[in-house]
Amino acid sequence: MTLATLNRRQFTALLGASAALPMAATAAAPAFFDHGLAPEFTGIDQWLNSPALTMAGLRGKVVLVDFWTYSCINCLRTLPYVNRWAEKYGGQGLVVVGVHTPEFAFERSTPNVQTAMKRFGVKHPVAQDNRYATWRAYSNQYWPAEYLVDKRGRIVRKHFGEGGYAEMEEAIRTLLAQPA
C-alpha cells in the first residue's frame, strides 16, 4: 500500500496510530516531583506489627506511607494493592507503613484496629495515629492517601483516593531500581 493508494480514512487512521506511538512509549515512565522531606511519624499512640519506626531510620529504603481507616470503603478497596506491594517488594527494599487515622470514635480502639488488620490481611507496620499528629505533619486531608518516599527520604509521589494502582506500582519499581 502506497500513500497514493490510501483513501482519506485509511490515511487518517494511519496518521493517528503513528502519532500515538511516541506517547505510548513515554506513558510508562512515572512522574516524580520533590514534595520535600517526609515528616517523621509524630504522636503515634501505638505501633502494630512492628516496633516504632522513624523516617530517619528508613533512609536507604523506599517507603510507602498509607493513611487509612478500617471503616472507609475506599481504603478497604485499596488495601489489597497495598498489601500485595508490601509482600511483593518488601524483600527488595520497600517498606509499607500504614498510618491508621480514625474518622470515628470506635476506630480509635486498638483491639478494633487489630481485628480489622487481621480480617483484611494487613501484615505491614501500622502506626495508630488517634490524635492526628502524623496526619497533620503530612498536611493530609484524605482517606486513603499514599505518599511514596524515595531512598533519600523525600516524598516524590502522592495519590489520594482509589485507582492509580498500576502507576503507583511502576513508581515503586522505578525507585527500587535506583541506587541508594
mmCIF file of C-alpha atoms in Angstrom:
data_model
loop_
_atom_site.group_PDB
_atom_site.id
_atom_site.type_symbol
_atom_site.label_atom_id
_atom_site.label_comp_id
_atom_site.label_asym_id
_atom_site.label_seq_id
_atom_site.Cartn_x
_atom_site.Cartn_y
_atom_site.Cartn_z
ATOM 1 C CA MET A 1 0.000 0.000 0.000
ATOM 2 C CA THR A 2 1.472 3.342 -1.006
ATOM 3 C CA LEU A 3 0.437 6.793 0.111
ATOM 4 C CA ALA A 4 -1.119 7.359 -3.309
ATOM 5 C CA THR A 5 -3.450 4.371 -2.873
ATOM 6 C CA LEU A 6 -4.647 5.274 0.613
ATOM 7 C CA ASN A 7 -8.075 6.774 0.885
ATOM 8 C CA ARG A 8 -8.699 9.613 3.324
ATOM 9 C CA ARG A 9 -9.996 7.351 6.145
ATOM 10 C CA GLN A 10 -7.077 4.968 5.911
ATOM 11 C CA PHE A 11 -4.625 7.861 5.857
ATOM 12 C CA THR A 12 -6.245 9.467 8.912
ATOM 13 C CA ALA A 13 -6.233 6.161 10.822
ATOM 14 C CA LEU A 14 -2.583 5.521 9.949
ATOM 15 C CA LEU A 15 -1.592 9.053 10.884
ATOM 16 C CA GLY A 16 -3.435 8.818 14.217
ATOM 17 C CA ALA A 17 -1.856 5.477 15.059
ATOM 18 C CA SER A 18 1.656 6.693 14.274
ATOM 19 C CA ALA A 19 1.150 9.852 16.334
ATOM 20 C CA ALA A 20 0.173 7.773 19.367
ATOM 21 C CA LEU A 21 3.382 5.702 19.323
ATOM 22 C CA PRO A 22 5.651 8.283 20.986
ATOM 23 C CA MET A 23 3.020 8.922 23.683
ATOM 24 C CA ALA A 24 2.670 5.200 24.390
ATOM 25 C CA ALA A 25 6.428 4.878 24.760
ATOM 26 C CA THR A 26 6.633 7.677 27.331
ATOM 27 C CA ALA A 27 3.405 6.954 29.214
ATOM 28 C CA ALA A 28 5.016 4.138 31.237
ATOM 29 C CA ALA A 29 7.656 6.374 32.828
ATOM 30 C CA PRO A 30 6.366 7.544 36.220
ATOM 31 C CA ALA A 31 6.459 11.235 37.039
ATOM 32 C CA PHE A 32 8.240 12.174 40.244
ATOM 33 C CA PHE A 33 8.046 15.529 41.988
ATOM 34 C CA ASP A 34 10.012 16.701 45.010
ATOM 35 C CA HIS A 35 7.426 17.403 47.706
ATOM 36 C CA GLY A 36 10.107 17.828 50.355
ATOM 37 C CA LEU A 37 11.453 15.686 53.145
ATOM 38 C CA ALA A 38 8.945 13.183 54.523
ATOM 39 C CA PRO A 39 7.854 14.193 58.035
ATOM 40 C CA GLU A 40 8.625 11.914 60.956
ATOM 41 C CA PHE A 41 5.897 9.747 62.438
ATOM 42 C CA THR A 42 4.652 12.001 65.238
ATOM 43 C CA GLY A 43 2.383 11.403 68.231
ATOM 44 C CA ILE A 44 1.815 7.751 67.419
ATOM 45 C CA ASP A 45 -0.378 6.080 70.051
ATOM 46 C CA GLN A 46 0.809 2.562 69.269
ATOM 47 C CA TRP A 47 2.756 0.625 66.651
ATOM 48 C CA LEU A 48 1.177 -2.596 65.402
ATOM 49 C CA ASN A 49 3.074 -5.386 63.586
ATOM 50 C CA SER A 50 6.354 -3.569 64.254
ATOM 51 C CA PRO A 51 8.466 -1.750 66.791
ATOM 52 C CA ALA A 52 8.412 2.040 66.394
ATOM 53 C CA LEU A 53 9.762 3.235 63.047
ATOM 54 C CA THR A 54 11.293 6.566 62.083
ATOM 55 C CA MET A 55 11.743 8.113 58.678
ATOM 56 C CA ALA A 56 15.395 8.716 59.571
ATOM 57 C CA GLY A 57 15.791 5.001 60.296
ATOM 58 C CA LEU A 58 14.174 4.134 56.957
ATOM 59 C CA ARG A 59 16.655 6.141 54.849
ATOM 60 C CA GLY A 60 18.020 3.982 52.065
ATOM 61 C CA LYS A 61 14.634 2.259 51.706
ATOM 62 C CA VAL A 62 11.670 3.135 49.519
ATOM 63 C CA VAL A 63 8.734 3.879 51.831
ATOM 64 C CA LEU A 64 5.031 3.915 51.050
ATOM 65 C CA VAL A 65 3.095 5.768 53.756
ATOM 66 C CA ASP A 66 -0.571 4.778 53.527
ATOM 67 C CA PHE A 67 -3.136 6.798 55.504
ATOM 68 C CA TRP A 68 -6.224 4.677 56.039
ATOM 69 C CA THR A 69 -9.001 3.802 58.436
ATOM 70 C CA TYR A 70 -10.755 0.464 58.627
ATOM 71 C CA SER A 71 -14.340 1.598 58.059
ATOM 72 C CA CYS A 72 -13.541 3.640 54.930
ATOM 73 C CA ILE A 73 -14.776 1.720 51.869
ATOM 74 C CA ASN A 74 -12.233 3.414 49.605
ATOM 75 C CA CYS A 75 -9.453 2.382 51.992
ATOM 76 C CA LEU A 76 -10.706 -1.198 52.016
ATOM 77 C CA ARG A 77 -10.688 -1.289 48.219
ATOM 78 C CA THR A 78 -7.105 0.000 48.206
ATOM 79 C CA LEU A 79 -5.773 -2.367 50.899
ATOM 80 C CA PRO A 80 -5.371 -5.446 48.658
ATOM 81 C CA TYR A 81 -2.992 -3.473 46.426
ATOM 82 C CA VAL A 82 -1.057 -2.031 49.367
ATOM 83 C CA ASN A 83 -0.807 -5.493 50.968
ATOM 84 C CA ARG A 84 0.385 -7.008 47.687
ATOM 85 C CA TRP A 85 3.092 -4.347 47.245
ATOM 86 C CA ALA A 86 4.308 -4.909 50.812
ATOM 87 C CA GLU A 87 4.558 -8.638 50.183
ATOM 88 C CA LYS A 88 5.931 -8.468 46.637
ATOM 89 C CA TYR A 89 8.547 -5.734 47.130
ATOM 90 C CA GLY A 90 9.327 -5.966 50.855
ATOM 91 C CA GLY A 91 12.376 -8.128 50.205
ATOM 92 C CA GLN A 92 13.628 -5.646 47.603
ATOM 93 C CA GLY A 93 13.723 -2.613 49.892
ATOM 94 C CA LEU A 94 10.120 -1.367 50.060
ATOM 95 C CA VAL A 95 8.699 -0.617 53.496
ATOM 96 C CA VAL A 96 4.951 -0.031 53.634
ATOM 97 C CA VAL A 97 3.799 1.868 56.708
ATOM 98 C CA GLY A 98 0.095 2.143 57.317
ATOM 99 C CA VAL A 99 -0.987 5.156 59.331
ATOM 100 C CA HIS A 100 -4.383 4.338 60.796
ATOM 101 C CA THR A 101 -6.054 7.673 61.500
ATOM 102 C CA PRO A 102 -9.626 7.216 62.759
ATOM 103 C CA GLU A 103 -12.588 9.055 61.349
ATOM 104 C CA PHE A 104 -14.993 7.792 64.035
ATOM 105 C CA ALA A 105 -14.585 7.221 67.786
ATOM 106 C CA PHE A 106 -14.916 3.416 67.546
ATOM 107 C CA GLU A 107 -11.915 3.348 65.179
ATOM 108 C CA ARG A 108 -9.667 4.604 67.999
ATOM 109 C CA SER A 109 -9.831 1.250 69.779
ATOM 110 C CA THR A 110 -6.605 -0.726 69.340
ATOM 111 C CA PRO A 111 -8.401 -4.110 69.556
ATOM 112 C CA ASN A 112 -10.803 -2.960 66.809
ATOM 113 C CA VAL A 113 -7.875 -1.913 64.608
ATOM 114 C CA GLN A 114 -6.097 -5.227 65.257
ATOM 115 C CA THR A 115 -9.250 -7.187 64.386
ATOM 116 C CA ALA A 116 -9.595 -5.232 61.145
ATOM 117 C CA MET A 117 -5.923 -5.754 60.288
ATOM 118 C CA LYS A 118 -6.326 -9.495 60.745
ATOM 119 C CA ARG A 119 -9.553 -9.543 58.734
ATOM 120 C CA PHE A 120 -8.016 -7.625 55.815
ATOM 121 C CA GLY A 121 -4.616 -9.353 55.880
ATOM 122 C CA VAL A 122 -2.552 -6.326 56.904
ATOM 123 C CA LYS A 123 0.884 -7.643 57.875
ATOM 124 C CA HIS A 124 2.955 -4.494 57.350
ATOM 125 C CA PRO A 125 3.678 -1.993 60.154
ATOM 126 C CA VAL A 126 0.762 0.212 61.178
ATOM 127 C CA ALA A 127 1.048 3.366 63.253
ATOM 128 C CA GLN A 128 -2.088 4.176 65.222
ATOM 129 C CA ASP A 129 -2.475 7.958 64.853
ATOM 130 C CA ASN A 130 -5.533 8.629 67.047
ATOM 131 C CA ARG A 131 -4.565 12.255 67.699
ATOM 132 C CA TYR A 132 -3.956 13.060 64.011
ATOM 133 C CA ALA A 133 -0.388 14.188 64.748
ATOM 134 C CA THR A 134 1.206 12.400 61.784
ATOM 135 C CA TRP A 135 -1.842 13.239 59.646
ATOM 136 C CA ARG A 136 -1.208 16.945 60.356
ATOM 137 C CA ALA A 137 2.568 16.598 59.867
ATOM 138 C CA TYR A 138 1.845 15.401 56.318
ATOM 139 C CA SER A 139 -0.877 18.057 55.852
ATOM 140 C CA ASN A 140 -3.088 15.160 54.837
ATOM 141 C CA GLN A 141 -6.804 15.603 54.198
ATOM 142 C CA TYR A 142 -7.983 12.319 52.679
ATOM 143 C CA TRP A 143 -8.531 8.597 53.196
ATOM 144 C CA PRO A 144 -6.905 6.742 51.594
ATOM 145 C CA ALA A 145 -3.769 8.732 50.870
ATOM 146 C CA GLU A 146 -0.433 7.341 49.741
ATOM 147 C CA TYR A 147 2.885 9.146 49.976
ATOM 148 C CA LEU A 148 5.793 7.490 48.169
ATOM 149 C CA VAL A 149 9.168 8.324 49.694
ATOM 150 C CA ASP A 150 12.462 7.760 47.879
ATOM 151 C CA LYS A 151 15.669 6.377 49.389
ATOM 152 C CA ARG A 152 16.799 9.898 50.352
ATOM 153 C CA GLY A 153 13.672 10.366 52.475
ATOM 154 C CA ARG A 154 11.908 12.742 50.085
ATOM 155 C CA ILE A 155 8.241 12.485 49.104
ATOM 156 C CA VAL A 156 8.247 12.031 45.336
ATOM 157 C CA ARG A 157 4.680 10.962 44.650
ATOM 158 C CA LYS A 158 1.275 11.458 46.261
ATOM 159 C CA HIS A 159 -2.004 9.732 45.482
ATOM 160 C CA PHE A 160 -5.400 10.323 47.051
ATOM 161 C CA GLY A 161 -8.384 8.001 46.793
ATOM 162 C CA GLU A 162 -8.773 4.808 44.825
ATOM 163 C CA GLY A 163 -7.183 3.922 41.494
ATOM 164 C CA GLY A 164 -3.790 4.665 40.008
ATOM 165 C CA TYR A 165 -2.561 1.250 41.140
ATOM 166 C CA ALA A 166 -0.506 0.391 38.049
ATOM 167 C CA GLU A 167 1.127 3.819 38.089
ATOM 168 C CA MET A 168 1.999 3.548 41.782
ATOM 169 C CA GLU A 169 3.446 0.063 41.328
ATOM 170 C CA GLU A 170 5.547 1.266 38.394
ATOM 171 C CA ALA A 171 6.788 4.172 40.527
ATOM 172 C CA ILE A 172 7.704 1.752 43.328
ATOM 173 C CA ARG A 173 9.641 -0.467 40.892
ATOM 174 C CA THR A 174 11.434 2.540 39.423
ATOM 175 C CA LEU A 175 12.517 3.819 42.844
ATOM 176 C CA LEU A 176 13.655 0.368 43.959
ATOM 177 C CA ALA A 177 15.891 0.131 40.878
ATOM 178 C CA GLN A 178 17.633 3.428 41.672
ATOM 179 C CA PRO A 179 20.865 3.451 43.683
ATOM 180 C CA ALA A 180 20.653 4.466 47.348
#
